[in-house]
Coordinates of C-alpha atoms in Angstrom, one line a residue:
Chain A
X1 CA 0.0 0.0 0.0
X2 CA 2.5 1.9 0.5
X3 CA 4.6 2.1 -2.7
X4 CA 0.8 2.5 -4.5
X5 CA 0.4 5.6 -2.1
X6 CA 3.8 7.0 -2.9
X7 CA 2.7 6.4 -6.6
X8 CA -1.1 8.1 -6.1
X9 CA 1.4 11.3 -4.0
X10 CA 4.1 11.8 -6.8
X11 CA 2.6 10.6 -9.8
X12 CA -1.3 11.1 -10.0
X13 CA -1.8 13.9 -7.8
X14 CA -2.7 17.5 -8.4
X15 CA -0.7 19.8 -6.5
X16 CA -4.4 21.8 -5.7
X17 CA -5.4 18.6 -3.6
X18 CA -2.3 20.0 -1.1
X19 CA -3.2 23.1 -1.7
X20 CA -6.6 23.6 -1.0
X21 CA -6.7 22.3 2.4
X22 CA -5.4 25.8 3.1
X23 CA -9.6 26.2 3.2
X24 CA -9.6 24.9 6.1
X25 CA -8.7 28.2 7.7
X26 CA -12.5 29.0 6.9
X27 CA -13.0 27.7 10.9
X28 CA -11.7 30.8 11.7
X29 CA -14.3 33.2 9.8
X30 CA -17.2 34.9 11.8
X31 CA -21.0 34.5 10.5
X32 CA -20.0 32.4 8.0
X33 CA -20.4 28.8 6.7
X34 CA -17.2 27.4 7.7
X35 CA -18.3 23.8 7.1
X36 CA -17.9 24.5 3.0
X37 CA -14.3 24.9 4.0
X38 CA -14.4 20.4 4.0
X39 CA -16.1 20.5 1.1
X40 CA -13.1 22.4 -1.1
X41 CA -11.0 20.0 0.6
X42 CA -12.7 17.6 -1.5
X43 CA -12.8 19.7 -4.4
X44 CA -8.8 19.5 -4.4
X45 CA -8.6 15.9 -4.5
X46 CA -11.8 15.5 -7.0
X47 CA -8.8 17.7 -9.1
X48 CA -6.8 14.6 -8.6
X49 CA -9.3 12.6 -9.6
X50 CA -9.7 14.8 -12.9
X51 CA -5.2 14.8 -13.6
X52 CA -5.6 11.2 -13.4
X53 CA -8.7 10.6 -15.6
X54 CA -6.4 13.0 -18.4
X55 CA -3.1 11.2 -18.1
X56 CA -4.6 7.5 -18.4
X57 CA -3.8 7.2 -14.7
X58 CA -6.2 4.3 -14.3
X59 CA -4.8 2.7 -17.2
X60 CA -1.0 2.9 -16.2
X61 CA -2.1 1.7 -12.8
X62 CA -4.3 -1.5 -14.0
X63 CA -1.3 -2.6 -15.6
X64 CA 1.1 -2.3 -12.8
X65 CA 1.7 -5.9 -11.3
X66 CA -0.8 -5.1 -8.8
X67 CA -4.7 -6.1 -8.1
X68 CA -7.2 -4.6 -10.0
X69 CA -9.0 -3.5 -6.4
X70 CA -5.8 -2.2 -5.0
X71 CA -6.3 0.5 -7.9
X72 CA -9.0 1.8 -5.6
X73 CA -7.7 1.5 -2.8
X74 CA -5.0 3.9 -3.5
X75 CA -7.4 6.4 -4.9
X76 CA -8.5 5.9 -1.2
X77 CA -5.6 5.7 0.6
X78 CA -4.6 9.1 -1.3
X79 CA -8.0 10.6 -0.4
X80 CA -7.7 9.7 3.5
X81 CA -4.1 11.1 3.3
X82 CA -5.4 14.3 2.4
X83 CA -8.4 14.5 4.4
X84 CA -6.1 13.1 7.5
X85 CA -4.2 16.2 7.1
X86 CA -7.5 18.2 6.7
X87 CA -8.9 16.8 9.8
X88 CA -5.6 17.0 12.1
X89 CA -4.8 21.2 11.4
X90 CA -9.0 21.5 12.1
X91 CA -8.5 19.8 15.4
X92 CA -5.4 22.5 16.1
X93 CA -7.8 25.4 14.2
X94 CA -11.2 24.4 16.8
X95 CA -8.6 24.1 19.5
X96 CA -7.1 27.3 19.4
X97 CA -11.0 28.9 18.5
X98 CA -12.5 27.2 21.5
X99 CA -9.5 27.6 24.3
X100 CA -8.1 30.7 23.0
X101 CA -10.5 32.9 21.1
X102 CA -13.9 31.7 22.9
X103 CA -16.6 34.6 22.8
X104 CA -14.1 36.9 22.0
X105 CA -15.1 39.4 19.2
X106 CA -17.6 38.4 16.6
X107 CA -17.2 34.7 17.8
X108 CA -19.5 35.7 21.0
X109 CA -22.7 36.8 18.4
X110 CA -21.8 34.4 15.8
X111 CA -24.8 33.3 14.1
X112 CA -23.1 31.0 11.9
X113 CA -21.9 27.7 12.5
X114 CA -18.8 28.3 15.3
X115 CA -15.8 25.7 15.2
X116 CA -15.6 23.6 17.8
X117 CA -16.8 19.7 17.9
X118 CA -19.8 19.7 16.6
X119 CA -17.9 21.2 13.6
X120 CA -15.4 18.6 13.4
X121 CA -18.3 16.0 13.5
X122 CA -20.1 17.4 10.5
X123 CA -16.8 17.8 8.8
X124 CA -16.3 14.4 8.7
X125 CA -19.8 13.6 7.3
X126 CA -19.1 15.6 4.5
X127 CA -15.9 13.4 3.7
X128 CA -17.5 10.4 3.9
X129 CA -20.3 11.6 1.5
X130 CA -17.4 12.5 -0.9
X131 CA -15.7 9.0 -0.4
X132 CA -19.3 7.3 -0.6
X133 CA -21.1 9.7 -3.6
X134 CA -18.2 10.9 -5.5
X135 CA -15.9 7.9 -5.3
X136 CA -17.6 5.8 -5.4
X137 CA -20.0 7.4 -8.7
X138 CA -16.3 7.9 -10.4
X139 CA -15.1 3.8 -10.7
X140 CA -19.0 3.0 -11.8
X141 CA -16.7 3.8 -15.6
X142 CA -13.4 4.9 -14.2
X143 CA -14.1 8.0 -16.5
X144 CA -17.5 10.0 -16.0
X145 CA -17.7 12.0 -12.6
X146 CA -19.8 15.0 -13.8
X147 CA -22.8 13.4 -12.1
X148 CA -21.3 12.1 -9.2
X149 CA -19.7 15.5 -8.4
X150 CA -23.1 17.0 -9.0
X151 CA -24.5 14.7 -6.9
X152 CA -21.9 15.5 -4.1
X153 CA -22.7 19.1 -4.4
X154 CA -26.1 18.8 -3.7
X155 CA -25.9 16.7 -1.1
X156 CA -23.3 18.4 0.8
X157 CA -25.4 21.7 0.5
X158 CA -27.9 20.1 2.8
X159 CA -26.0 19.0 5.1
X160 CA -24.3 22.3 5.1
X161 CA -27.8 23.6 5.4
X162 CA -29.0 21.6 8.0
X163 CA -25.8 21.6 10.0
X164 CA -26.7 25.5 10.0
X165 CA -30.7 25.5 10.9
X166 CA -29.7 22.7 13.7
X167 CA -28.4 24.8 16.2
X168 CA -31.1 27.5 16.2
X169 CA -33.3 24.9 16.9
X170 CA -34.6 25.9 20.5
X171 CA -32.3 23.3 22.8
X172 CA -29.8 22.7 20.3
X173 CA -27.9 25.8 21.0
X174 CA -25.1 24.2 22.7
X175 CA -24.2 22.4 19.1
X176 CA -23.0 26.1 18.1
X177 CA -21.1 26.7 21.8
X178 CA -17.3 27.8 21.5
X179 CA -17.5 26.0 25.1
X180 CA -17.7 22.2 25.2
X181 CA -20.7 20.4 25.4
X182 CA -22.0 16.6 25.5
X183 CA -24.3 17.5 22.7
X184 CA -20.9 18.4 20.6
X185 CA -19.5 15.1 21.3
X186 CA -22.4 13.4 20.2
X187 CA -22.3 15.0 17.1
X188 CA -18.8 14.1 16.9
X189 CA -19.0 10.5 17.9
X190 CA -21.9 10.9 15.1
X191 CA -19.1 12.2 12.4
X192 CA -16.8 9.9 13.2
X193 CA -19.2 6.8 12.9
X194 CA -20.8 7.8 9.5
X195 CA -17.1 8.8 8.1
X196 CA -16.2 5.3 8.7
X197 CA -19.4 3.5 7.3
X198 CA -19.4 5.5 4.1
X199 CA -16.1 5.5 3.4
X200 CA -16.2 1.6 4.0
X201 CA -19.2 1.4 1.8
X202 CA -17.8 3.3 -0.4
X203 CA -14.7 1.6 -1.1
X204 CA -16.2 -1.6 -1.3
X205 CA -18.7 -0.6 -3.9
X206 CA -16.0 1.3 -5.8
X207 CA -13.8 -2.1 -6.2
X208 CA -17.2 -4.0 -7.0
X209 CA -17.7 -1.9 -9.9
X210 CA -14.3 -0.7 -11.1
X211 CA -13.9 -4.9 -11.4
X212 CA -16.8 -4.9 -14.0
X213 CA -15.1 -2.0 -15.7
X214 CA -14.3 -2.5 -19.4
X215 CA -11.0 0.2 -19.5
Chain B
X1 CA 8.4 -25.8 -26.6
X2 CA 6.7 -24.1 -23.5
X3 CA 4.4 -21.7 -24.6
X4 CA 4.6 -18.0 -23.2
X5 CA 0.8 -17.2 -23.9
X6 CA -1.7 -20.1 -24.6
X7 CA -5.1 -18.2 -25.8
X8 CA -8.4 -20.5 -26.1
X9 CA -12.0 -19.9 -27.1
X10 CA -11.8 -16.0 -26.0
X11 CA -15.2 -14.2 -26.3
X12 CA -16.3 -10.8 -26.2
X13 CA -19.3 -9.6 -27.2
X14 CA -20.1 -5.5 -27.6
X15 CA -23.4 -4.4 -29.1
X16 CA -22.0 -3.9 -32.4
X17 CA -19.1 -6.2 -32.2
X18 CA -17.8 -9.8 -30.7
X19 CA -14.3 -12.0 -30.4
X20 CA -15.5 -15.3 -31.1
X21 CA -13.8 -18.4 -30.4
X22 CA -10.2 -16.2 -30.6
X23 CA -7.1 -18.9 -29.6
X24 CA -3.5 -18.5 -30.5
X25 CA -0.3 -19.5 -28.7
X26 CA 3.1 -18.0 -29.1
X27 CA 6.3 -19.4 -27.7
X28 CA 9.3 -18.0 -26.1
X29 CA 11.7 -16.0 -28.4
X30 CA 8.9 -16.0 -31.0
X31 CA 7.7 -13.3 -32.7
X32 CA 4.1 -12.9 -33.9
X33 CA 2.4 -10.7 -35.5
X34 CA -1.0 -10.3 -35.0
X35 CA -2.7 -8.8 -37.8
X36 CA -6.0 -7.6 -39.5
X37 CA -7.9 -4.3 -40.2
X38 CA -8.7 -1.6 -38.1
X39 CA -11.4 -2.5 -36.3
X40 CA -10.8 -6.3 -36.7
X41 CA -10.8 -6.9 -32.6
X42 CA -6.7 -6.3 -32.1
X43 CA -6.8 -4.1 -29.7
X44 CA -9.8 -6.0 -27.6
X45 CA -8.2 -9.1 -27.7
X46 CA -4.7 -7.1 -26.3
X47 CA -7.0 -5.9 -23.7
X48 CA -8.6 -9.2 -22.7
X49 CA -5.6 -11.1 -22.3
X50 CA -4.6 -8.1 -20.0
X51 CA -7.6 -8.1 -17.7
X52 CA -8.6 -4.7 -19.3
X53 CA -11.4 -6.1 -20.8
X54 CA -13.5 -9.1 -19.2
X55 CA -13.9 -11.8 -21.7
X56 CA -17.3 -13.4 -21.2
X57 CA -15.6 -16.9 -22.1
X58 CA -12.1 -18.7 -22.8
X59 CA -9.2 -19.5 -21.6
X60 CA -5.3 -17.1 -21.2
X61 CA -2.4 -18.8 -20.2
X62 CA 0.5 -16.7 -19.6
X63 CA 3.5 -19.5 -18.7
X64 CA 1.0 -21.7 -17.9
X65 CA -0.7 -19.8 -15.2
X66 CA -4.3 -18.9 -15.4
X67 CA -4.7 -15.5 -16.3
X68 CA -7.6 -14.4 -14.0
X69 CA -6.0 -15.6 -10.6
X70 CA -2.9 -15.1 -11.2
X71 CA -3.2 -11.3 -12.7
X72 CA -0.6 -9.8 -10.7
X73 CA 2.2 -12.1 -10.7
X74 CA 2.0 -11.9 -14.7
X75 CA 2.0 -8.7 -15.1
X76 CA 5.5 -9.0 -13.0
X77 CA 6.9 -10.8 -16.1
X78 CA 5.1 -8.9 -18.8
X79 CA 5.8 -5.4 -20.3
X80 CA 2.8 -4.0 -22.1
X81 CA 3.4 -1.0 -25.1
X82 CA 0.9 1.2 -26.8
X83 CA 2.2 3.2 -29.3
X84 CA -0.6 6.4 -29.2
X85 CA -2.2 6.6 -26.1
X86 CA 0.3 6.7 -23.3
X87 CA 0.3 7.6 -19.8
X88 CA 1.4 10.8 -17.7
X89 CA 2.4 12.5 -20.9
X90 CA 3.5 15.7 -18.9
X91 CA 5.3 14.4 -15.9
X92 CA 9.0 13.6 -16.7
X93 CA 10.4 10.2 -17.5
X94 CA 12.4 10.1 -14.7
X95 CA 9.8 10.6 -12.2
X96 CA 7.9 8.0 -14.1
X97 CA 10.2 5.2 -14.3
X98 CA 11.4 6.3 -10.4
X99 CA 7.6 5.1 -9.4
X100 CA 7.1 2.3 -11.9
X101 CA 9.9 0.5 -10.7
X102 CA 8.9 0.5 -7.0
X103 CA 6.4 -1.8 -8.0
X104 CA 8.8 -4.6 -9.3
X105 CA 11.4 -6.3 -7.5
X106 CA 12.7 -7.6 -10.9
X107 CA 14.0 -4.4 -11.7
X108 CA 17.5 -4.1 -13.1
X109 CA 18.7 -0.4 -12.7
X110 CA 21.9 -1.3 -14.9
X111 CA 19.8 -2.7 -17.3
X112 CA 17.2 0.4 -17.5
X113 CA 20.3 2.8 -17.8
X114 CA 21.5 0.9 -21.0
X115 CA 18.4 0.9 -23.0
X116 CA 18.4 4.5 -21.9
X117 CA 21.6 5.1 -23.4
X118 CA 21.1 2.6 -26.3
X119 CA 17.7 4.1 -27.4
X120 CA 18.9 8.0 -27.1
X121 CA 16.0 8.7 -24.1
X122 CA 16.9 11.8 -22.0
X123 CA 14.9 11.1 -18.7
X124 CA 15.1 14.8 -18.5
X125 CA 11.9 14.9 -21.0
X126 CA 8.4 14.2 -20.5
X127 CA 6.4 11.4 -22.8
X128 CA 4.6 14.4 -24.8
X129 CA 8.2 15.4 -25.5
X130 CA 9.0 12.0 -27.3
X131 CA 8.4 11.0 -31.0
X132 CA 6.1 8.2 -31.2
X133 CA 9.0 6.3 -31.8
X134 CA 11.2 7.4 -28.8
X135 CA 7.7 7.0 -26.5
X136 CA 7.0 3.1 -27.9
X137 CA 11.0 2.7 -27.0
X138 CA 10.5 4.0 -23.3
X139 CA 7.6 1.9 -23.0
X140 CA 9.9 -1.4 -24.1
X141 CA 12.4 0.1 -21.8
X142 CA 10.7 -0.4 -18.9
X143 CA 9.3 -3.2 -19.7
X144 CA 12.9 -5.0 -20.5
X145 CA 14.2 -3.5 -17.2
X146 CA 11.8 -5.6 -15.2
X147 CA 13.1 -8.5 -17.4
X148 CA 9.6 -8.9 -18.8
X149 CA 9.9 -12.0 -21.1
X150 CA 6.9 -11.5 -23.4
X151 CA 6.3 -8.0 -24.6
X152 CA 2.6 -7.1 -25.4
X153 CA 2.7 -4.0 -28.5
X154 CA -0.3 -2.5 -29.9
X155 CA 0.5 -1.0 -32.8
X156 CA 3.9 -0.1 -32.1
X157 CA 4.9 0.8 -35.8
X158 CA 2.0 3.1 -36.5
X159 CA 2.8 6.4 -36.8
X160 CA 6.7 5.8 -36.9
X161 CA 8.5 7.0 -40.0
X162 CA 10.0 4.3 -42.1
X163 CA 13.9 4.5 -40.3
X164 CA 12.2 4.0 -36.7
X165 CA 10.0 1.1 -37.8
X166 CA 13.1 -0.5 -38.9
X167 CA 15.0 0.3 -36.0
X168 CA 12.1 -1.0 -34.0
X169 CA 12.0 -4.3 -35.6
X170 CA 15.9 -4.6 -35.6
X171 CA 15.1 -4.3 -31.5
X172 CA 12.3 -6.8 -31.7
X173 CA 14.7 -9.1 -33.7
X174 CA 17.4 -8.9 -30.8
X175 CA 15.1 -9.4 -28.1
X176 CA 14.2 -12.4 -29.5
X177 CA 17.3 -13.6 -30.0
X178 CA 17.4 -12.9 -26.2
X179 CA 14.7 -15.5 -25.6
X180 CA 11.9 -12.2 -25.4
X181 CA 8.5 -13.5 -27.2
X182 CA 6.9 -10.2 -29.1
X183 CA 3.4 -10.0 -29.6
X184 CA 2.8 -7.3 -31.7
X185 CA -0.2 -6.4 -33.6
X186 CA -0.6 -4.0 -36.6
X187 CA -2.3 -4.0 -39.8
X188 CA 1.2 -2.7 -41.8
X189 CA 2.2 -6.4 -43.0
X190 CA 5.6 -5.4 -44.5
X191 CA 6.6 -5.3 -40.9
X192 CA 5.8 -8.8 -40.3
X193 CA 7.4 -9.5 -43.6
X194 CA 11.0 -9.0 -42.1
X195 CA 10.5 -10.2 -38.3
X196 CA 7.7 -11.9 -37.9
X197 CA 8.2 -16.0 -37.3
X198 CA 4.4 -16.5 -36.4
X199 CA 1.2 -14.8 -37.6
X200 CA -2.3 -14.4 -35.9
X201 CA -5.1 -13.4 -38.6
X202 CA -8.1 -11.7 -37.4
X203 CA -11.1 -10.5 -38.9
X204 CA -14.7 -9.3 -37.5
X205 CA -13.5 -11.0 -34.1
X206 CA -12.6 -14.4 -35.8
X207 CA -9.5 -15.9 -36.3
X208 CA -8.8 -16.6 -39.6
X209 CA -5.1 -17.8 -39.6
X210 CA -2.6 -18.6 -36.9
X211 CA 0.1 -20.4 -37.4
X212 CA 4.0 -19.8 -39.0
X213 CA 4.5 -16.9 -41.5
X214 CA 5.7 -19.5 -43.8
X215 CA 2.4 -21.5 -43.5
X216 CA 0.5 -18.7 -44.8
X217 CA 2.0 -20.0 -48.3
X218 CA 2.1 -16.8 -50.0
X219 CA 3.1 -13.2 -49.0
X220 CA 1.0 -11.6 -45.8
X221 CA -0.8 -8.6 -47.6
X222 CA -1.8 -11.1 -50.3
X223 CA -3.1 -13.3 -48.3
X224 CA -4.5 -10.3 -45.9
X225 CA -5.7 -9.1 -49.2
X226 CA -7.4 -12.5 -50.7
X227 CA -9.8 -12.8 -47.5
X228 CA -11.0 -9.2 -47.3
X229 CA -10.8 -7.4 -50.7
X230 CA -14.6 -6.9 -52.0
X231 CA -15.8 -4.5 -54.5
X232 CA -16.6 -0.6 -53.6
X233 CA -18.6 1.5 -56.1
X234 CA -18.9 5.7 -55.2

């Protein structure tokens, strides 16, 4: 796995995929929706996806004396890499917003969605909708991903949405505390359990159908 | 002999085209040729035997392992060249070749460095650099460098001007002599005419011929030219 992540890091990759988890500095804009700032994480590595589809990527792997899953599951591994890192500087950006910064400023009025674990919950769902939707809509031909990135979109604009209207919902405030709260943790624990059953699901159906695939 | 590839009853249908019944065997240090028009079924066939494609029936044998289970440990003895559509046409060859090799423990660094120097490649370039010619010569050396013993070409002479098409067959010709089996296909028979030893016939999916280049009994484009000529009126 690791020589085909090396490959997926210095071969396939598009450099945006590094670069645009720089968005994830969004955490730290008042009456805003920050949580879009995890969906242009995905939108650099959907550029990957789009380098590799141009330079016969999936091709030049397939023939690699490798296993025709193992194809996917560097797509994957590439994919977690990058949202790992995504993830891991959020966890040091909600940090420094919830111990240092607190109420202080705009933060304390914020109407928006406020970074703190709640935040890193919903995060995650909307990387395991990419791993799930996009993904997993891209190795259906191991070509086409208009739709599946459609798709995506849509989706995530709901959750977006709903992860906003949630916390103004009377007894939900705490979701939107920059103080911690067992509420935040549930939504969390929440993140964290749907990240890992789409993702699963979504690597599983990705190797089912990129093994139909005629390339 | 032993045979390097052992092909048997291969189908694939499409909606507007099927291989039917495709079989053909080539031995090590052979050289076949594997001809027919565009759009006979070469490049399908190249594809099935390489688990591109899924065959609905039949039977690949590379070395006398079956091709579906044993995918990855042939493709460690196998080098695979396509003349037109290559791969990471912008990233430079020696990034390339520095991640290709990772992936086989076969690979002979002394050896990559001479077909470097023997075919002219500057590792400085990228593919979309290359002639066609210099890009089908990367793609055989790599393939050599992991000491793959049967070389898989589709259409490596198209698009090459006369001088490289020679040159490439003079390689093909050495590698043989090497013990390398070379399937090749193409639909330019004068290739076959100075390297080939075997030929594999195929039109609309079928296989017409297989056997020696001498067993064809007259010239290949006649013989190319006898099965398919029919008349056109404009």
């Amino acid at each position: 796995m690791s020589k085909l992540l090396a490959k997926e890091m210095r071969l396939s990759a598009s450099k945006l995929s590094y670069i645009f988890i720089v968005f994830t500095l969004m955490a730290f804009i008042p009456q805003y929706p920050i949580l879009v700032g995890a969906f242009f994480v995905c939108f650099g590595i959907f550029h990957s996806f789009q380098t590799a589809r141009e330079s016969n990527d999936i091709v030049y792997s397939s023939l690699l004396p490798i296993a025709k899953r193992d194809v996917v599951r560097g797509k994957f591994a590439f994919t977690l890499v990058i949202q790992g890192i995504a993830f891991a500087v959020s966890i040091v950006f909600v940090a420094i917003r919830m111990l240092v910064a607190g109420d202080a400023g705009p933060y304390g009025f914020n109407a928006m969605m406020n970074a703190n674990l709640a935040y890193l919950g919903y995060m995650l769902i909307i990387f395991g909708l990419f791993n799930l939707v996009f993904i997993a809509g891209f190795f259906k031909t191991a070509y086409k991903f208009g739709g599946a990135f459609v798709i995506y979109i849509v989706i995530t604009t709901i959750v977006v949405s709903l992860a906003e209207v949630l916390h103004h919902i009377p007894g939900l405030e705490a979701l939107n505390s920059n103080a911690y709260g067992p509420l935040q943790l549930i939504a969390l624990i929440a993140g964290i359990v749907l990240f890992a059953v789409m993702t699963f699901a979504g690597l599983k159906l990705s190797e089912k159908r990129f093994e139909r695939v005629d390339l | 002999m032993t045979a390097v590839l052992e092909v048997n009853g291969l189908c694939k249908a499409y909606p507007s085209f099927k291989l039917d019944n495709v079989g053909f065997s080539i031995e090590a240090g052979h050289i076949m040729g594997f001809i027919g028009r565009n759009g006979a079924g070469k490049t399908t066939t190249l594809k099935c035997l390489l688990d591109l494609a899924h065959p609905s029936a039949g039977d690949v044998r590379f070395f006398g392992l079956d091709a579906r289970t044993n995918q990855t440990q042939i493709k460690q003895r196998i080098g695979y060249v396509v003349s037109t559509a290559g791969y990471h046409q912008r990233k430079r060859i020696q990034l390339i070749s520095e991640v290709t090799k990772t992936f086989y423990p076969t690979w002979d660094e002394d050896a990559y460095r001479h077909y470097l120097d023997v075919f002219g490649l500057d590792e400085g370039k990228s593919p979309r650099e290359l002639s066609e010619g210099m890009k089908v010569k990367y793609s055989i050396a790599l393939a050599l460098s992991h000491r793959a013993e049967l070389l898989i070409l589709d259409e490596p002479t198209s698009g090459l001007d006369p001088i490289s098409r020679d040159e490439l067959l003079m390689i093909f010709e050495q590698l043989a002599e090497k013990g390398v089996a070379i399937l090749f296909s193409t639909h330019i028979t004068s290739d076959l005419d100075k390297c080939a030893h075997d030929v594999t016939y195929i039109k609309e999916g079928k296989i017409i011929y297989t056997g020696t280049r001498e067993g064809l009994g007259m010239p290949i484009e006649d013989y190319m030219l006898e099965h398919e000529r029919r008349e056109i009126h404009v």
